[in-house]
CSV table of C-alpha atoms in Angstrom, one decimal:
chain,number,residue,atom,x,y,z
F,1,UNK,CA,6.5,35.9,115.9
F,2,UNK,CA,9.1,38.6,115.0
F,3,UNK,CA,12.1,40.5,116.4
F,4,UNK,CA,12.3,44.1,115.9
F,5,UNK,CA,16.2,45.0,115.4
F,6,UNK,CA,17.7,48.2,115.0
F,7,UNK,CA,21.4,48.8,115.4
F,8,UNK,CA,22.0,52.0,117.0
F,9,UNK,CA,24.9,54.0,118.7
F,10,UNK,CA,25.3,54.5,122.4
F,11,UNK,CA,23.0,56.8,124.1
F,12,UNK,CA,26.2,58.8,125.3
F,13,UNK,CA,26.3,60.2,121.6
F,14,UNK,CA,22.6,61.4,121.5
F,15,UNK,CA,21.2,64.5,122.8
F,16,UNK,CA,17.8,63.8,124.6
F,17,UNK,CA,15.5,66.6,124.8
F,18,UNK,CA,12.2,66.9,126.5
F,19,UNK,CA,10.2,64.0,125.0
F,20,UNK,CA,6.3,63.8,124.5
F,21,UNK,CA,4.4,61.2,126.3
F,22,UNK,CA,0.6,60.3,126.1
F,23,UNK,CA,-1.5,59.6,128.9
F,24,UNK,CA,-3.5,56.3,128.7
F,25,UNK,CA,-7.3,56.2,128.1
F,26,UNK,CA,-9.7,54.0,129.9
F,27,UNK,CA,-11.0,51.2,127.9
F,28,UNK,CA,-12.6,48.2,129.3
F,29,UNK,CA,-12.7,44.6,127.9
F,30,UNK,CA,-10.6,42.8,125.6
F,31,UNK,CA,-10.1,43.5,121.9
F,32,UNK,CA,-11.5,41.5,119.2
F,33,UNK,CA,-9.3,40.2,116.6
F,34,UNK,CA,-10.1,38.0,113.5
F,35,UNK,CA,-10.3,34.1,114.2
F,36,UNK,CA,-7.5,32.6,112.4
F,37,UNK,CA,-9.0,29.0,112.7
F,38,UNK,CA,-7.5,26.0,114.2
F,39,UNK,CA,-4.6,25.0,111.7
F,40,UNK,CA,-2.2,22.0,111.9
F,41,UNK,CA,0.5,24.2,113.5
F,42,UNK,CA,-1.4,25.7,116.4
F,43,UNK,CA,0.0,25.0,120.0
F,44,UNK,CA,-1.8,24.1,123.1
F,45,UNK,CA,-1.3,26.4,126.3
F,46,UNK,CA,0.9,23.5,128.0
F,47,UNK,CA,3.2,23.6,124.9
F,48,UNK,CA,3.2,27.2,124.7
F,49,UNK,CA,4.3,27.9,128.4
F,50,UNK,CA,7.1,25.1,127.9
F,51,UNK,CA,8.4,26.9,124.9
F,52,UNK,CA,8.3,30.3,126.8
F,53,UNK,CA,10.0,29.0,129.7
F,54,UNK,CA,12.7,27.3,127.6
F,55,UNK,CA,13.5,30.5,125.8
F,56,UNK,CA,13.4,32.3,129.1
F,57,UNK,CA,16.3,30.1,130.3
F,58,UNK,CA,18.1,30.2,127.0
F,59,UNK,CA,18.0,34.1,126.8
F,60,UNK,CA,19.2,34.3,130.6
F,61,UNK,CA,22.1,32.0,129.8
F,62,UNK,CA,23.2,33.3,126.3
F,63,UNK,CA,22.7,37.0,126.6
F,64,UNK,CA,23.5,39.7,129.1
F,65,UNK,CA,20.2,40.3,131.0
F,66,UNK,CA,19.9,42.9,133.7
F,67,UNK,CA,18.7,41.7,137.1
F,68,UNK,CA,16.8,44.7,138.5
F,69,UNK,CA,13.3,44.1,139.9
F,70,UNK,CA,12.5,47.8,139.7
F,71,UNK,CA,13.3,48.0,135.9
F,72,UNK,CA,11.7,44.6,135.0
F,73,UNK,CA,8.5,45.6,136.7
F,74,UNK,CA,8.2,48.8,135.1
F,75,UNK,CA,7.8,47.3,131.6
F,76,UNK,CA,6.3,44.0,133.1
F,77,UNK,CA,3.3,46.4,133.9
F,78,UNK,CA,2.9,47.7,130.3
F,79,UNK,CA,3.3,44.1,128.9
F,80,UNK,CA,0.6,42.7,131.3
F,81,UNK,CA,-1.7,45.6,130.3
F,82,UNK,CA,-1.6,44.8,126.6
F,83,UNK,CA,-1.8,41.0,127.4
F,84,UNK,CA,-5.0,41.5,129.3
F,85,UNK,CA,-6.6,42.7,125.8
F,86,UNK,CA,-5.9,39.2,124.6
F,87,UNK,CA,-6.7,35.7,125.3
F,88,UNK,CA,-3.3,34.7,126.2
F,89,UNK,CA,-3.5,34.7,129.9
F,90,UNK,CA,-0.8,35.6,132.5
F,91,UNK,CA,2.7,36.5,131.5
F,92,UNK,CA,5.6,34.2,131.9
F,93,UNK,CA,7.9,37.0,132.5
F,94,UNK,CA,9.8,40.0,130.9
F,95,UNK,CA,13.5,40.0,130.4
F,96,UNK,CA,15.7,43.3,129.9
F,97,UNK,CA,18.7,42.7,127.8
F,98,UNK,CA,21.8,44.8,128.2
F,99,UNK,CA,22.3,45.8,124.5
F,100,UNK,CA,22.3,49.3,122.8
F,101,UNK,CA,20.6,48.0,119.7
F,102,UNK,CA,16.9,48.0,119.3
F,103,UNK,CA,15.5,44.8,119.7
F,104,UNK,CA,12.4,42.9,121.2
F,105,UNK,CA,10.6,39.8,120.8
F,106,UNK,CA,7.6,37.9,122.4
F,107,UNK,CA,7.4,34.2,122.7
F,108,UNK,CA,4.3,31.9,123.0
F,109,UNK,CA,3.4,31.3,126.7
F,110,UNK,CA,3.5,34.8,127.7
F,111,UNK,CA,7.4,36.0,127.4
F,112,UNK,CA,8.6,39.2,126.1
F,113,UNK,CA,12.3,40.4,126.1
F,114,UNK,CA,13.6,43.9,125.1
F,115,UNK,CA,17.0,45.4,124.7
F,116,UNK,CA,18.0,48.5,126.8
F,117,UNK,CA,18.4,50.1,123.3
F,118,UNK,CA,14.6,50.1,122.7
F,119,UNK,CA,14.0,52.0,125.8
F,120,UNK,CA,16.8,54.5,125.5
F,121,UNK,CA,15.9,55.1,121.8
F,122,UNK,CA,11.9,55.7,122.7
F,123,UNK,CA,10.5,59.1,122.9
F,124,UNK,CA,7.9,58.1,125.3
F,125,UNK,CA,6.4,54.9,126.8
F,126,UNK,CA,3.6,54.5,124.2
F,127,UNK,CA,6.4,53.8,121.6
F,128,UNK,CA,7.6,51.0,123.6
F,129,UNK,CA,4.0,49.7,124.2
F,130,UNK,CA,3.6,49.8,120.3
F,131,UNK,CA,6.6,47.4,119.9
F,132,UNK,CA,5.2,45.1,122.7
F,133,UNK,CA,1.8,45.3,121.1
F,134,UNK,CA,3.1,44.4,117.5
F,135,UNK,CA,5.2,41.3,119.1
F,136,UNK,CA,2.0,40.2,121.1
F,137,UNK,CA,0.1,40.3,118.0
F,138,UNK,CA,2.4,38.0,116.3
F,139,UNK,CA,1.8,35.4,119.1
F,140,UNK,CA,-2.2,35.8,119.4
F,141,UNK,CA,-2.3,35.5,115.7
F,142,UNK,CA,-0.2,32.2,115.8
F,143,UNK,CA,2.3,33.1,113.3
F,144,UNK,CA,4.8,31.2,115.5
F,145,UNK,CA,2.9,28.0,115.1
F,146,UNK,CA,2.1,28.6,111.4
F,147,UNK,CA,5.9,29.0,110.9
F,148,UNK,CA,6.4,25.6,112.1
F,149,UNK,CA,4.9,24.1,109.1
F,150,UNK,CA,7.6,25.8,107.1
F,151,UNK,CA,10.1,24.3,109.1
F,152,UNK,CA,8.9,20.7,108.5
F,153,UNK,CA,10.7,18.1,110.9
F,154,UNK,CA,12.7,20.8,112.6
F,155,UNK,CA,10.3,21.2,115.7
F,156,UNK,CA,9.2,24.2,117.8
F,157,UNK,CA,12.3,24.2,119.7
F,158,UNK,CA,14.3,24.7,116.6
F,159,UNK,CA,12.4,28.0,115.9
F,160,UNK,CA,12.8,29.2,119.4
F,161,UNK,CA,16.4,28.6,118.9
F,162,UNK,CA,16.5,30.7,115.7
F,163,UNK,CA,14.9,33.4,117.4
F,164,UNK,CA,17.4,33.5,120.3
F,165,UNK,CA,20.2,33.0,117.9
F,166,UNK,CA,19.3,36.0,115.8
F,167,UNK,CA,19.1,38.2,118.8
F,168,UNK,CA,22.5,37.0,119.7
F,169,UNK,CA,23.9,37.4,116.1
F,170,UNK,CA,22.4,41.1,116.1
F,171,UNK,CA,24.2,41.6,119.3
F,172,UNK,CA,27.7,40.6,117.8
F,173,UNK,CA,27.3,42.8,114.7
F,174,UNK,CA,27.5,46.1,115.9
F,175,UNK,CA,28.4,47.6,112.4
F,176,UNK,CA,25.1,46.9,110.9
F,177,UNK,CA,22.7,50.0,111.4
F,178,UNK,CA,19.4,48.8,110.0
F,179,UNK,CA,16.0,48.9,111.1
F,180,UNK,CA,13.9,45.9,110.1
F,181,UNK,CA,11.3,43.6,111.2
F,182,UNK,CA,12.7,40.2,111.4
F,183,UNK,CA,11.8,36.8,113.2
F,184,UNK,CA,11.7,33.0,113.1
F,185,UNK,CA,11.0,33.0,109.4
F,186,UNK,CA,13.9,34.8,108.3
F,187,UNK,CA,15.7,31.7,106.9
F,188,UNK,CA,12.7,30.8,104.4
F,189,UNK,CA,13.2,30.8,100.7
F,190,UNK,CA,11.9,33.6,98.6
F,191,UNK,CA,8.6,32.1,97.5
F,192,UNK,CA,7.5,32.1,101.3
F,193,UNK,CA,8.5,35.7,101.9
F,194,UNK,CA,5.3,37.2,101.0
F,195,UNK,CA,3.5,35.2,103.6
F,196,UNK,CA,5.7,36.7,106.3
F,197,UNK,CA,5.1,40.2,105.0
F,198,UNK,CA,1.4,39.6,105.3
F,199,UNK,CA,2.1,38.4,109.0
F,200,UNK,CA,3.8,41.8,109.6
F,201,UNK,CA,1.0,43.9,108.3
F,202,UNK,CA,-1.3,41.6,110.2
F,203,UNK,CA,0.8,42.4,113.4
F,204,UNK,CA,0.6,45.9,112.8
F,205,UNK,CA,-3.0,46.3,112.5
F,206,UNK,CA,-4.0,43.9,115.4
F,207,UNK,CA,-1.1,45.3,117.6
F,208,UNK,CA,-2.5,48.8,117.3
F,209,UNK,CA,-5.8,47.7,118.4
F,210,UNK,CA,-4.3,46.1,121.4
F,211,UNK,CA,-2.1,49.1,122.4
F,212,UNK,CA,-5.3,51.3,122.0
F,213,UNK,CA,-7.4,49.2,124.2
F,214,UNK,CA,-4.7,48.9,126.8
F,215,UNK,CA,-4.7,52.9,126.9
F,216,UNK,CA,-1.7,53.8,124.9
F,217,UNK,CA,-1.5,56.3,121.9
F,218,UNK,CA,-1.7,54.5,118.7
F,219,UNK,CA,0.0,57.4,116.9
F,220,UNK,CA,3.2,56.2,118.8
F,221,UNK,CA,3.2,53.1,116.7
F,222,UNK,CA,3.4,55.0,113.6
F,223,UNK,CA,5.9,57.5,115.0
F,224,UNK,CA,8.3,54.7,115.9
F,225,UNK,CA,8.0,53.1,112.2
F,226,UNK,CA,9.0,56.6,110.9
F,227,UNK,CA,12.0,56.6,113.3
F,228,UNK,CA,13.2,53.3,112.2
F,229,UNK,CA,12.9,54.1,108.6
F,230,UNK,CA,15.0,57.5,109.0
F,231,UNK,CA,17.6,55.2,110.7
F,232,UNK,CA,17.5,52.7,107.7
F,233,UNK,CA,17.7,55.5,105.1
F,234,UNK,CA,21.3,56.4,106.6
F,235,UNK,CA,22.6,52.8,106.0
F,236,UNK,CA,24.4,52.0,102.9
F,237,UNK,CA,24.6,48.1,103.5
F,238,UNK,CA,21.9,45.5,104.6
F,239,UNK,CA,22.5,41.8,104.9
F,240,UNK,CA,20.1,39.8,102.9
F,241,UNK,CA,19.1,38.1,105.9
F,242,UNK,CA,17.3,41.2,107.2
F,243,UNK,CA,16.2,42.3,103.9
F,244,UNK,CA,13.7,39.6,104.0
F,245,UNK,CA,11.6,41.8,106.4
F,246,UNK,CA,11.6,45.4,105.2
F,247,UNK,CA,9.9,48.2,106.7
F,248,UNK,CA,8.0,49.5,103.8
F,249,UNK,CA,6.5,52.9,103.1
F,250,UNK,CA,3.2,51.0,102.7
F,251,UNK,CA,3.5,49.8,106.2
F,252,UNK,CA,4.3,53.1,107.6
F,253,UNK,CA,1.3,54.7,105.5
F,254,UNK,CA,-0.9,52.1,106.7
F,255,UNK,CA,0.0,52.5,110.5
F,256,UNK,CA,-0.5,56.2,110.3
F,257,UNK,CA,-3.9,56.0,108.6
F,258,UNK,CA,-5.0,53.3,110.9
F,259,UNK,CA,-3.8,55.6,114.0
F,260,UNK,CA,-5.7,58.7,112.5
F,261,UNK,CA,-9.0,56.7,112.5
F,262,UNK,CA,-8.9,56.1,116.3
F,263,UNK,CA,-10.2,58.6,118.7
F,264,UNK,CA,-7.4,61.1,119.8
F,265,UNK,CA,-5.6,60.3,123.0
F,266,UNK,CA,-4.6,63.3,125.2
F,267,UNK,CA,-0.9,64.0,125.5
F,268,UNK,CA,1.5,65.8,127.6
F,269,UNK,CA,4.6,67.7,126.6
F,270,UNK,CA,6.9,66.0,129.2
F,271,UNK,CA,6.8,63.2,131.4
F,272,UNK,CA,9.2,63.0,134.2
F,273,UNK,CA,8.8,59.3,135.1
F,274,UNK,CA,9.5,58.3,131.6
F,275,UNK,CA,12.7,60.4,131.5
F,276,UNK,CA,13.7,58.9,134.9
F,277,UNK,CA,13.0,55.4,133.7
F,278,UNK,CA,14.9,56.1,130.3
F,279,UNK,CA,18.1,57.7,132.1
F,280,UNK,CA,18.1,54.9,134.8
F,281,UNK,CA,18.1,52.3,132.0
F,282,UNK,CA,21.0,54.2,130.4
F,283,UNK,CA,23.0,54.2,133.5
F,284,UNK,CA,22.4,50.7,134.2
F,285,UNK,CA,23.4,49.5,130.8
F,286,UNK,CA,26.4,51.9,130.6
F,287,UNK,CA,24.8,53.7,127.8
F,288,UNK,CA,25.4,57.0,129.5
F,289,UNK,CA,28.5,58.7,130.7
F,290,UNK,CA,29.5,61.1,133.4
F,291,UNK,CA,30.1,64.0,131.1
F,292,UNK,CA,26.7,63.7,129.6
F,293,UNK,CA,24.9,63.3,132.8
F,294,UNK,CA,26.7,66.3,134.3
F,295,UNK,CA,25.9,68.5,131.4
F,296,UNK,CA,22.0,67.7,131.9
F,297,UNK,CA,22.3,67.9,135.8
F,298,UNK,CA,23.8,71.3,135.7
F,299,UNK,CA,20.6,72.3,133.7
F,300,UNK,CA,18.7,71.1,136.8
F,301,UNK,CA,17.3,68.2,135.0
F,302,UNK,CA,15.7,66.0,137.8
F,303,UNK,CA,16.0,62.8,135.7
F,304,UNK,CA,19.6,63.3,134.9
F,305,UNK,CA,20.3,64.2,138.6
F,306,UNK,CA,18.7,60.9,139.6
F,307,UNK,CA,20.6,59.1,137.2
F,308,UNK,CA,23.9,60.8,138.2
F,309,UNK,CA,23.4,59.5,141.8
F,310,UNK,CA,22.9,55.9,140.4
F,311,UNK,CA,26.1,56.3,138.3
F,312,UNK,CA,28.1,57.2,141.1
F,313,UNK,CA,26.6,54.5,143.3
F,314,UNK,CA,27.7,52.0,140.8
F,315,UNK,CA,31.1,53.7,140.7
F,316,UNK,CA,31.4,53.4,144.2
F,317,UNK,CA,31.5,57.0,145.0
F,318,UNK,CA,29.0,57.1,147.8
F,319,UNK,CA,29.6,60.7,148.5
F,320,UNK,CA,28.8,62.2,145.1
F,321,UNK,CA,25.7,59.6,144.8
F,322,UNK,CA,24.4,61.2,148.2
F,323,UNK,CA,25.0,64.6,147.1
F,324,UNK,CA,23.2,64.2,143.7
F,325,UNK,CA,20.3,62.2,145.6
F,326,UNK,CA,20.0,65.1,148.0
F,327,UNK,CA,19.2,67.5,145.2
F,328,UNK,CA,16.0,65.7,144.0
F,329,UNK,CA,14.7,64.2,147.2
F,330,UNK,CA,12.2,67.1,147.8
F,331,UNK,CA,11.0,66.8,144.1
F,332,UNK,CA,10.7,63.1,144.0
F,333,UNK,CA,9.2,62.5,147.4
F,334,UNK,CA,7.1,59.6,146.2
F,335,UNK,CA,9.4,58.1,143.6
F,336,UNK,CA,10.3,54.5,144.5
F,337,UNK,CA,13.8,55.0,143.2
F,338,UNK,CA,14.8,57.5,145.9
F,339,UNK,CA,14.5,55.0,148.8
F,340,UNK,CA,16.2,52.2,146.9
F,341,UNK,CA,19.1,54.3,145.8
F,342,UNK,CA,19.4,55.6,149.3
F,343,UNK,CA,19.4,52.2,150.8
F,344,UNK,CA,22.1,51.1,148.3
F,345,UNK,CA,24.4,53.9,149.2
F,346,UNK,CA,23.9,53.1,153.1
F,347,UNK,CA,24.7,49.4,152.3
F,348,UNK,CA,27.6,50.4,150.3
F,349,UNK,CA,29.0,52.2,153.3
F,350,UNK,CA,28.1,49.5,155.6
F,351,UNK,CA,25.6,51.5,157.4
F,352,UNK,CA,23.1,48.9,158.1
F,353,UNK,CA,20.7,50.7,160.7
F,354,UNK,CA,20.4,53.7,158.2
F,355,UNK,CA,19.6,51.4,155.3
F,356,UNK,CA,16.9,49.7,157.4
F,357,UNK,CA,15.4,53.0,158.4
F,358,UNK,CA,15.5,54.2,154.7
F,359,UNK,CA,13.6,51.2,153.5
F,360,UNK,CA,11.5,49.6,156.1
F,361,UNK,CA,8.8,52.2,156.3
F,362,UNK,CA,8.1,52.5,152.6
F,363,UNK,CA,8.1,48.9,152.0
F,364,UNK,CA,5.5,48.4,154.6
F,365,UNK,CA,3.3,51.0,152.9
F,366,UNK,CA,4.0,49.2,149.6
F,367,UNK,CA,4.2,45.5,150.4
F,368,UNK,CA,3.4,44.3,146.8
F,369,UNK,CA,6.1,46.2,145.4
F,370,UNK,CA,8.8,43.6,144.6
F,371,UNK,CA,11.8,46.0,144.5
F,372,UNK,CA,11.1,47.4,147.7
F,373,UNK,CA,10.7,44.1,149.3
F,374,UNK,CA,13.7,42.6,147.8
F,375,UNK,CA,15.8,45.6,148.9
F,376,UNK,CA,14.6,45.5,152.4
F,377,UNK,CA,15.3,41.5,152.3
F,378,UNK,CA,18.8,42.4,151.4
F,379,UNK,CA,19.2,44.8,154.3
F,380,UNK,CA,17.6,42.2,156.7
F,381,UNK,CA,20.1,39.4,155.4
F,382,UNK,CA,22.9,41.8,156.0
F,383,UNK,CA,21.7,42.4,159.5
F,384,UNK,CA,21.2,38.5,160.3
F,385,UNK,CA,17.6,38.8,160.2
F,386,UNK,CA,17.1,35.8,158.1
F,387,UNK,CA,13.7,34.5,158.7
F,388,UNK,CA,12.0,37.8,158.0
F,389,UNK,CA,13.9,38.2,155.0
F,390,UNK,CA,13.0,34.7,153.7
F,391,UNK,CA,9.3,35.3,154.5
F,392,UNK,CA,9.3,38.7,152.5
F,393,UNK,CA,10.8,36.8,149.4
F,394,UNK,CA,8.8,33.5,149.5
F,395,UNK,CA,5.5,35.8,148.9
F,396,UNK,CA,6.7,36.6,145.4
F,397,UNK,CA,8.5,33.4,144.6
F,398,UNK,CA,5.0,31.6,145.1
F,399,UNK,CA,3.3,34.0,142.6
F,400,UNK,CA,6.4,33.4,140.1
F,401,UNK,CA,8.6,30.5,140.4
F,402,UNK,CA,11.0,31.7,137.5
F,403,UNK,CA,12.2,34.8,139.8
F,404,UNK,CA,16.0,34.4,139.7
F,405,UNK,CA,16.5,37.3,142.0
F,406,UNK,CA,14.2,35.9,144.6
F,407,UNK,CA,15.9,32.7,144.5
F,408,UNK,CA,19.2,34.3,144.9
F,409,UNK,CA,18.1,36.1,147.9
F,410,UNK,CA,16.7,33.0,149.5
F,411,UNK,CA,20.0,31.2,148.8
F,412,UNK,CA,21.9,33.9,150.5
F,413,UNK,CA,19.7,33.9,153.5
F,414,UNK,CA,19.9,30.2,153.9
F,415,UNK,CA,23.7,30.4,153.7
F,416,UNK,CA,23.5,32.5,157.0
F,417,UNK,CA,21.1,30.4,158.7
F,418,UNK,CA,23.6,28.2,160.5
F,419,UNK,CA,20.9,26.9,163.0
F,420,UNK,CA,18.4,25.7,160.3
F,421,UNK,CA,17.9,21.9,160.0
F,422,UNK,CA,19.3,20.5,156.6
F,423,UNK,CA,21.0,23.9,155.9
F,424,UNK,CA,23.0,22.6,153.3
F,425,UNK,CA,20.3,21.1,151.5
F,426,UNK,CA,18.0,24.1,151.4
F,427,UNK,CA,21.3,26.1,150.1
F,428,UNK,CA,21.5,23.5,147.2
F,429,UNK,CA,17.7,23.6,146.5
F,430,UNK,CA,17.7,27.3,146.2
F,431,UNK,CA,20.9,27.3,144.2
F,432,UNK,CA,19.3,24.7,141.8
F,433,UNK,CA,16.6,27.1,141.0
F,434,UNK,CA,19.0,30.1,140.3
F,435,UNK,CA,20.9,27.6,137.9
F,436,UNK,CA,17.8,26.2,136.4
F,437,UNK,CA,16.1,29.5,135.5
F,438,UNK,CA,19.4,31.0,134.6
F,439,UNK,CA,19.8,28.4,131.7
F,440,UNK,CA,22.2,26.1,133.5
F,441,UNK,CA,20.0,23.3,133.6
F,442,UNK,CA,22.7,20.6,133.9
F,443,UNK,CA,24.4,22.3,137.0
F,444,UNK,CA,20.9,22.7,138.7
F,445,UNK,CA,20.2,18.9,138.4
F,446,UNK,CA,23.8,18.3,139.9
F,447,UNK,CA,22.9,20.5,142.7
F,448,UNK,CA,19.6,18.7,143.3
F,449,UNK,CA,21.3,15.3,143.3
F,450,UNK,CA,23.8,16.5,145.8
F,451,UNK,CA,20.9,17.5,148.0
F,452,UNK,CA,19.1,14.5,147.3
F,453,UNK,CA,22.2,12.6,148.8
F,454,UNK,CA,22.3,14.9,151.8
F,455,UNK,CA,18.5,14.8,152.6
F,456,UNK,CA,18.4,10.9,152.9
F,457,UNK,CA,16.5,10.1,156.0
F,458,UNK,CA,14.1,13.1,155.7
F,459,UNK,CA,11.3,11.7,154.0
F,460,UNK,CA,9.2,14.9,153.4
F,461,UNK,CA,12.3,16.9,152.1
F,462,UNK,CA,13.5,13.9,149.9
F,463,UNK,CA,10.1,13.6,148.3
F,464,UNK,CA,10.2,17.3,147.5
F,465,UNK,CA,13.5,17.0,146.0
F,466,UNK,CA,12.8,13.9,144.1
F,467,UNK,CA,9.7,15.6,142.5
F,468,UNK,CA,11.6,18.7,141.7
F,469,UNK,CA,14.5,16.7,140.1
F,470,UNK,CA,12.1,14.7,138.1
F,471,UNK,CA,10.4,17.7,136.6
F,472,UNK,CA,13.7,19.4,135.7
F,473,UNK,CA,15.3,16.0,134.0
F,474,UNK,CA,11.7,15.6,132.2
F,475,UNK,CA,11.7,19.1,130.7
F,476,UNK,CA,15.5,18.9,129.6
F,477,UNK,CA,14.6,15.7,127.8
F,478,UNK,CA,11.6,16.8,126.4
F,479,UNK,CA,10.9,17.4,122.5
F,480,UNK,CA,8.2,19.2,120.7
């Protein structure tokens, strides 16, 4: 498993022009990859899920994650598409980290995390897919498991800790402008480095197979390598820790050669959806400023105009947010962000009836869209329609119990439901889930212990709390 790290400047200092994005081709079935055997370090699926969930909680606690259902699901769709070409099964989740540096990593069990800097630096979605595919290949080839043997006696959770720690360290060191592949083996002694370089080349090769099979342009992986190389060439100092995983000209040449051997994927000059995604990310992560957005918006750049509406919304300037949203409504009639931003503008103005009208119809036509459902639930909670809001959210919680945003909405709804039996118990249970998946395991256990005391006399509720409490306590003590 590897992390891709590249320190970069804020997007506010970068001119973004019309970019090229490639249309996915249709490819059925899974990609065949070499059988690496069943070495001593291989993890079973249950252990991998535990590792993935542990890292999920660590990242949420230790790093500035963005809680945005629409943004998360855009990249989860890409991640899931690539995972479908493997034998790894369903993903645990995807985390967007608020950090301008380029950084991404995959974890056994189906977890992927990426920095906003990776999104804003990419020219198209295929480049991001290439990074995802590379990281997923590290997992499918069990590089994480094989690395355990090099860390004898330290355990797999120690390796996971190194991964998260490296990401945090990169965030703290903004002066290092380097582009390198790195990961859990970065602390290995020199005689073991050739092994990790071979892993990088293997991940390049197999990752390209995955991304192509999922419908993405393999040339974009080679393109992104060249972007990384150009950034590295402008750096005068690289720490030894990162020099252990260089992006060599050999790797770049091999990537381009492999991409050229695959059938050509059709492309189009400009992709509005990706530009919207890119600029929305820039605003959400504070990587775009008003002057930059205005300059592009004055050129009738639709993505910038929509992003400017989001920018003013976050500033609390609802008049300007509405004015900029009105400019693009007719051009983006079917884009989900339009009703999402419109609803937030009305909520900010406490216009609850208008907010309800803005979101309810489209949510009913797209009931499986998590962002729309959660925004509608937020409106319903503000209107005091607690039961309907809870019903909307619980459908998604049943599919993914690690959904922090969903649990937070349920907690808000329960807080308002004064007539609900054992209201305080429900609030504490929902709060415990928010705390647990946010990485505050001790606080979550305390919340459940409090709920346990309040639920005495209700056998069904007590049994449910006891079971969840035991699971949290066991996971917290568990060692691998």
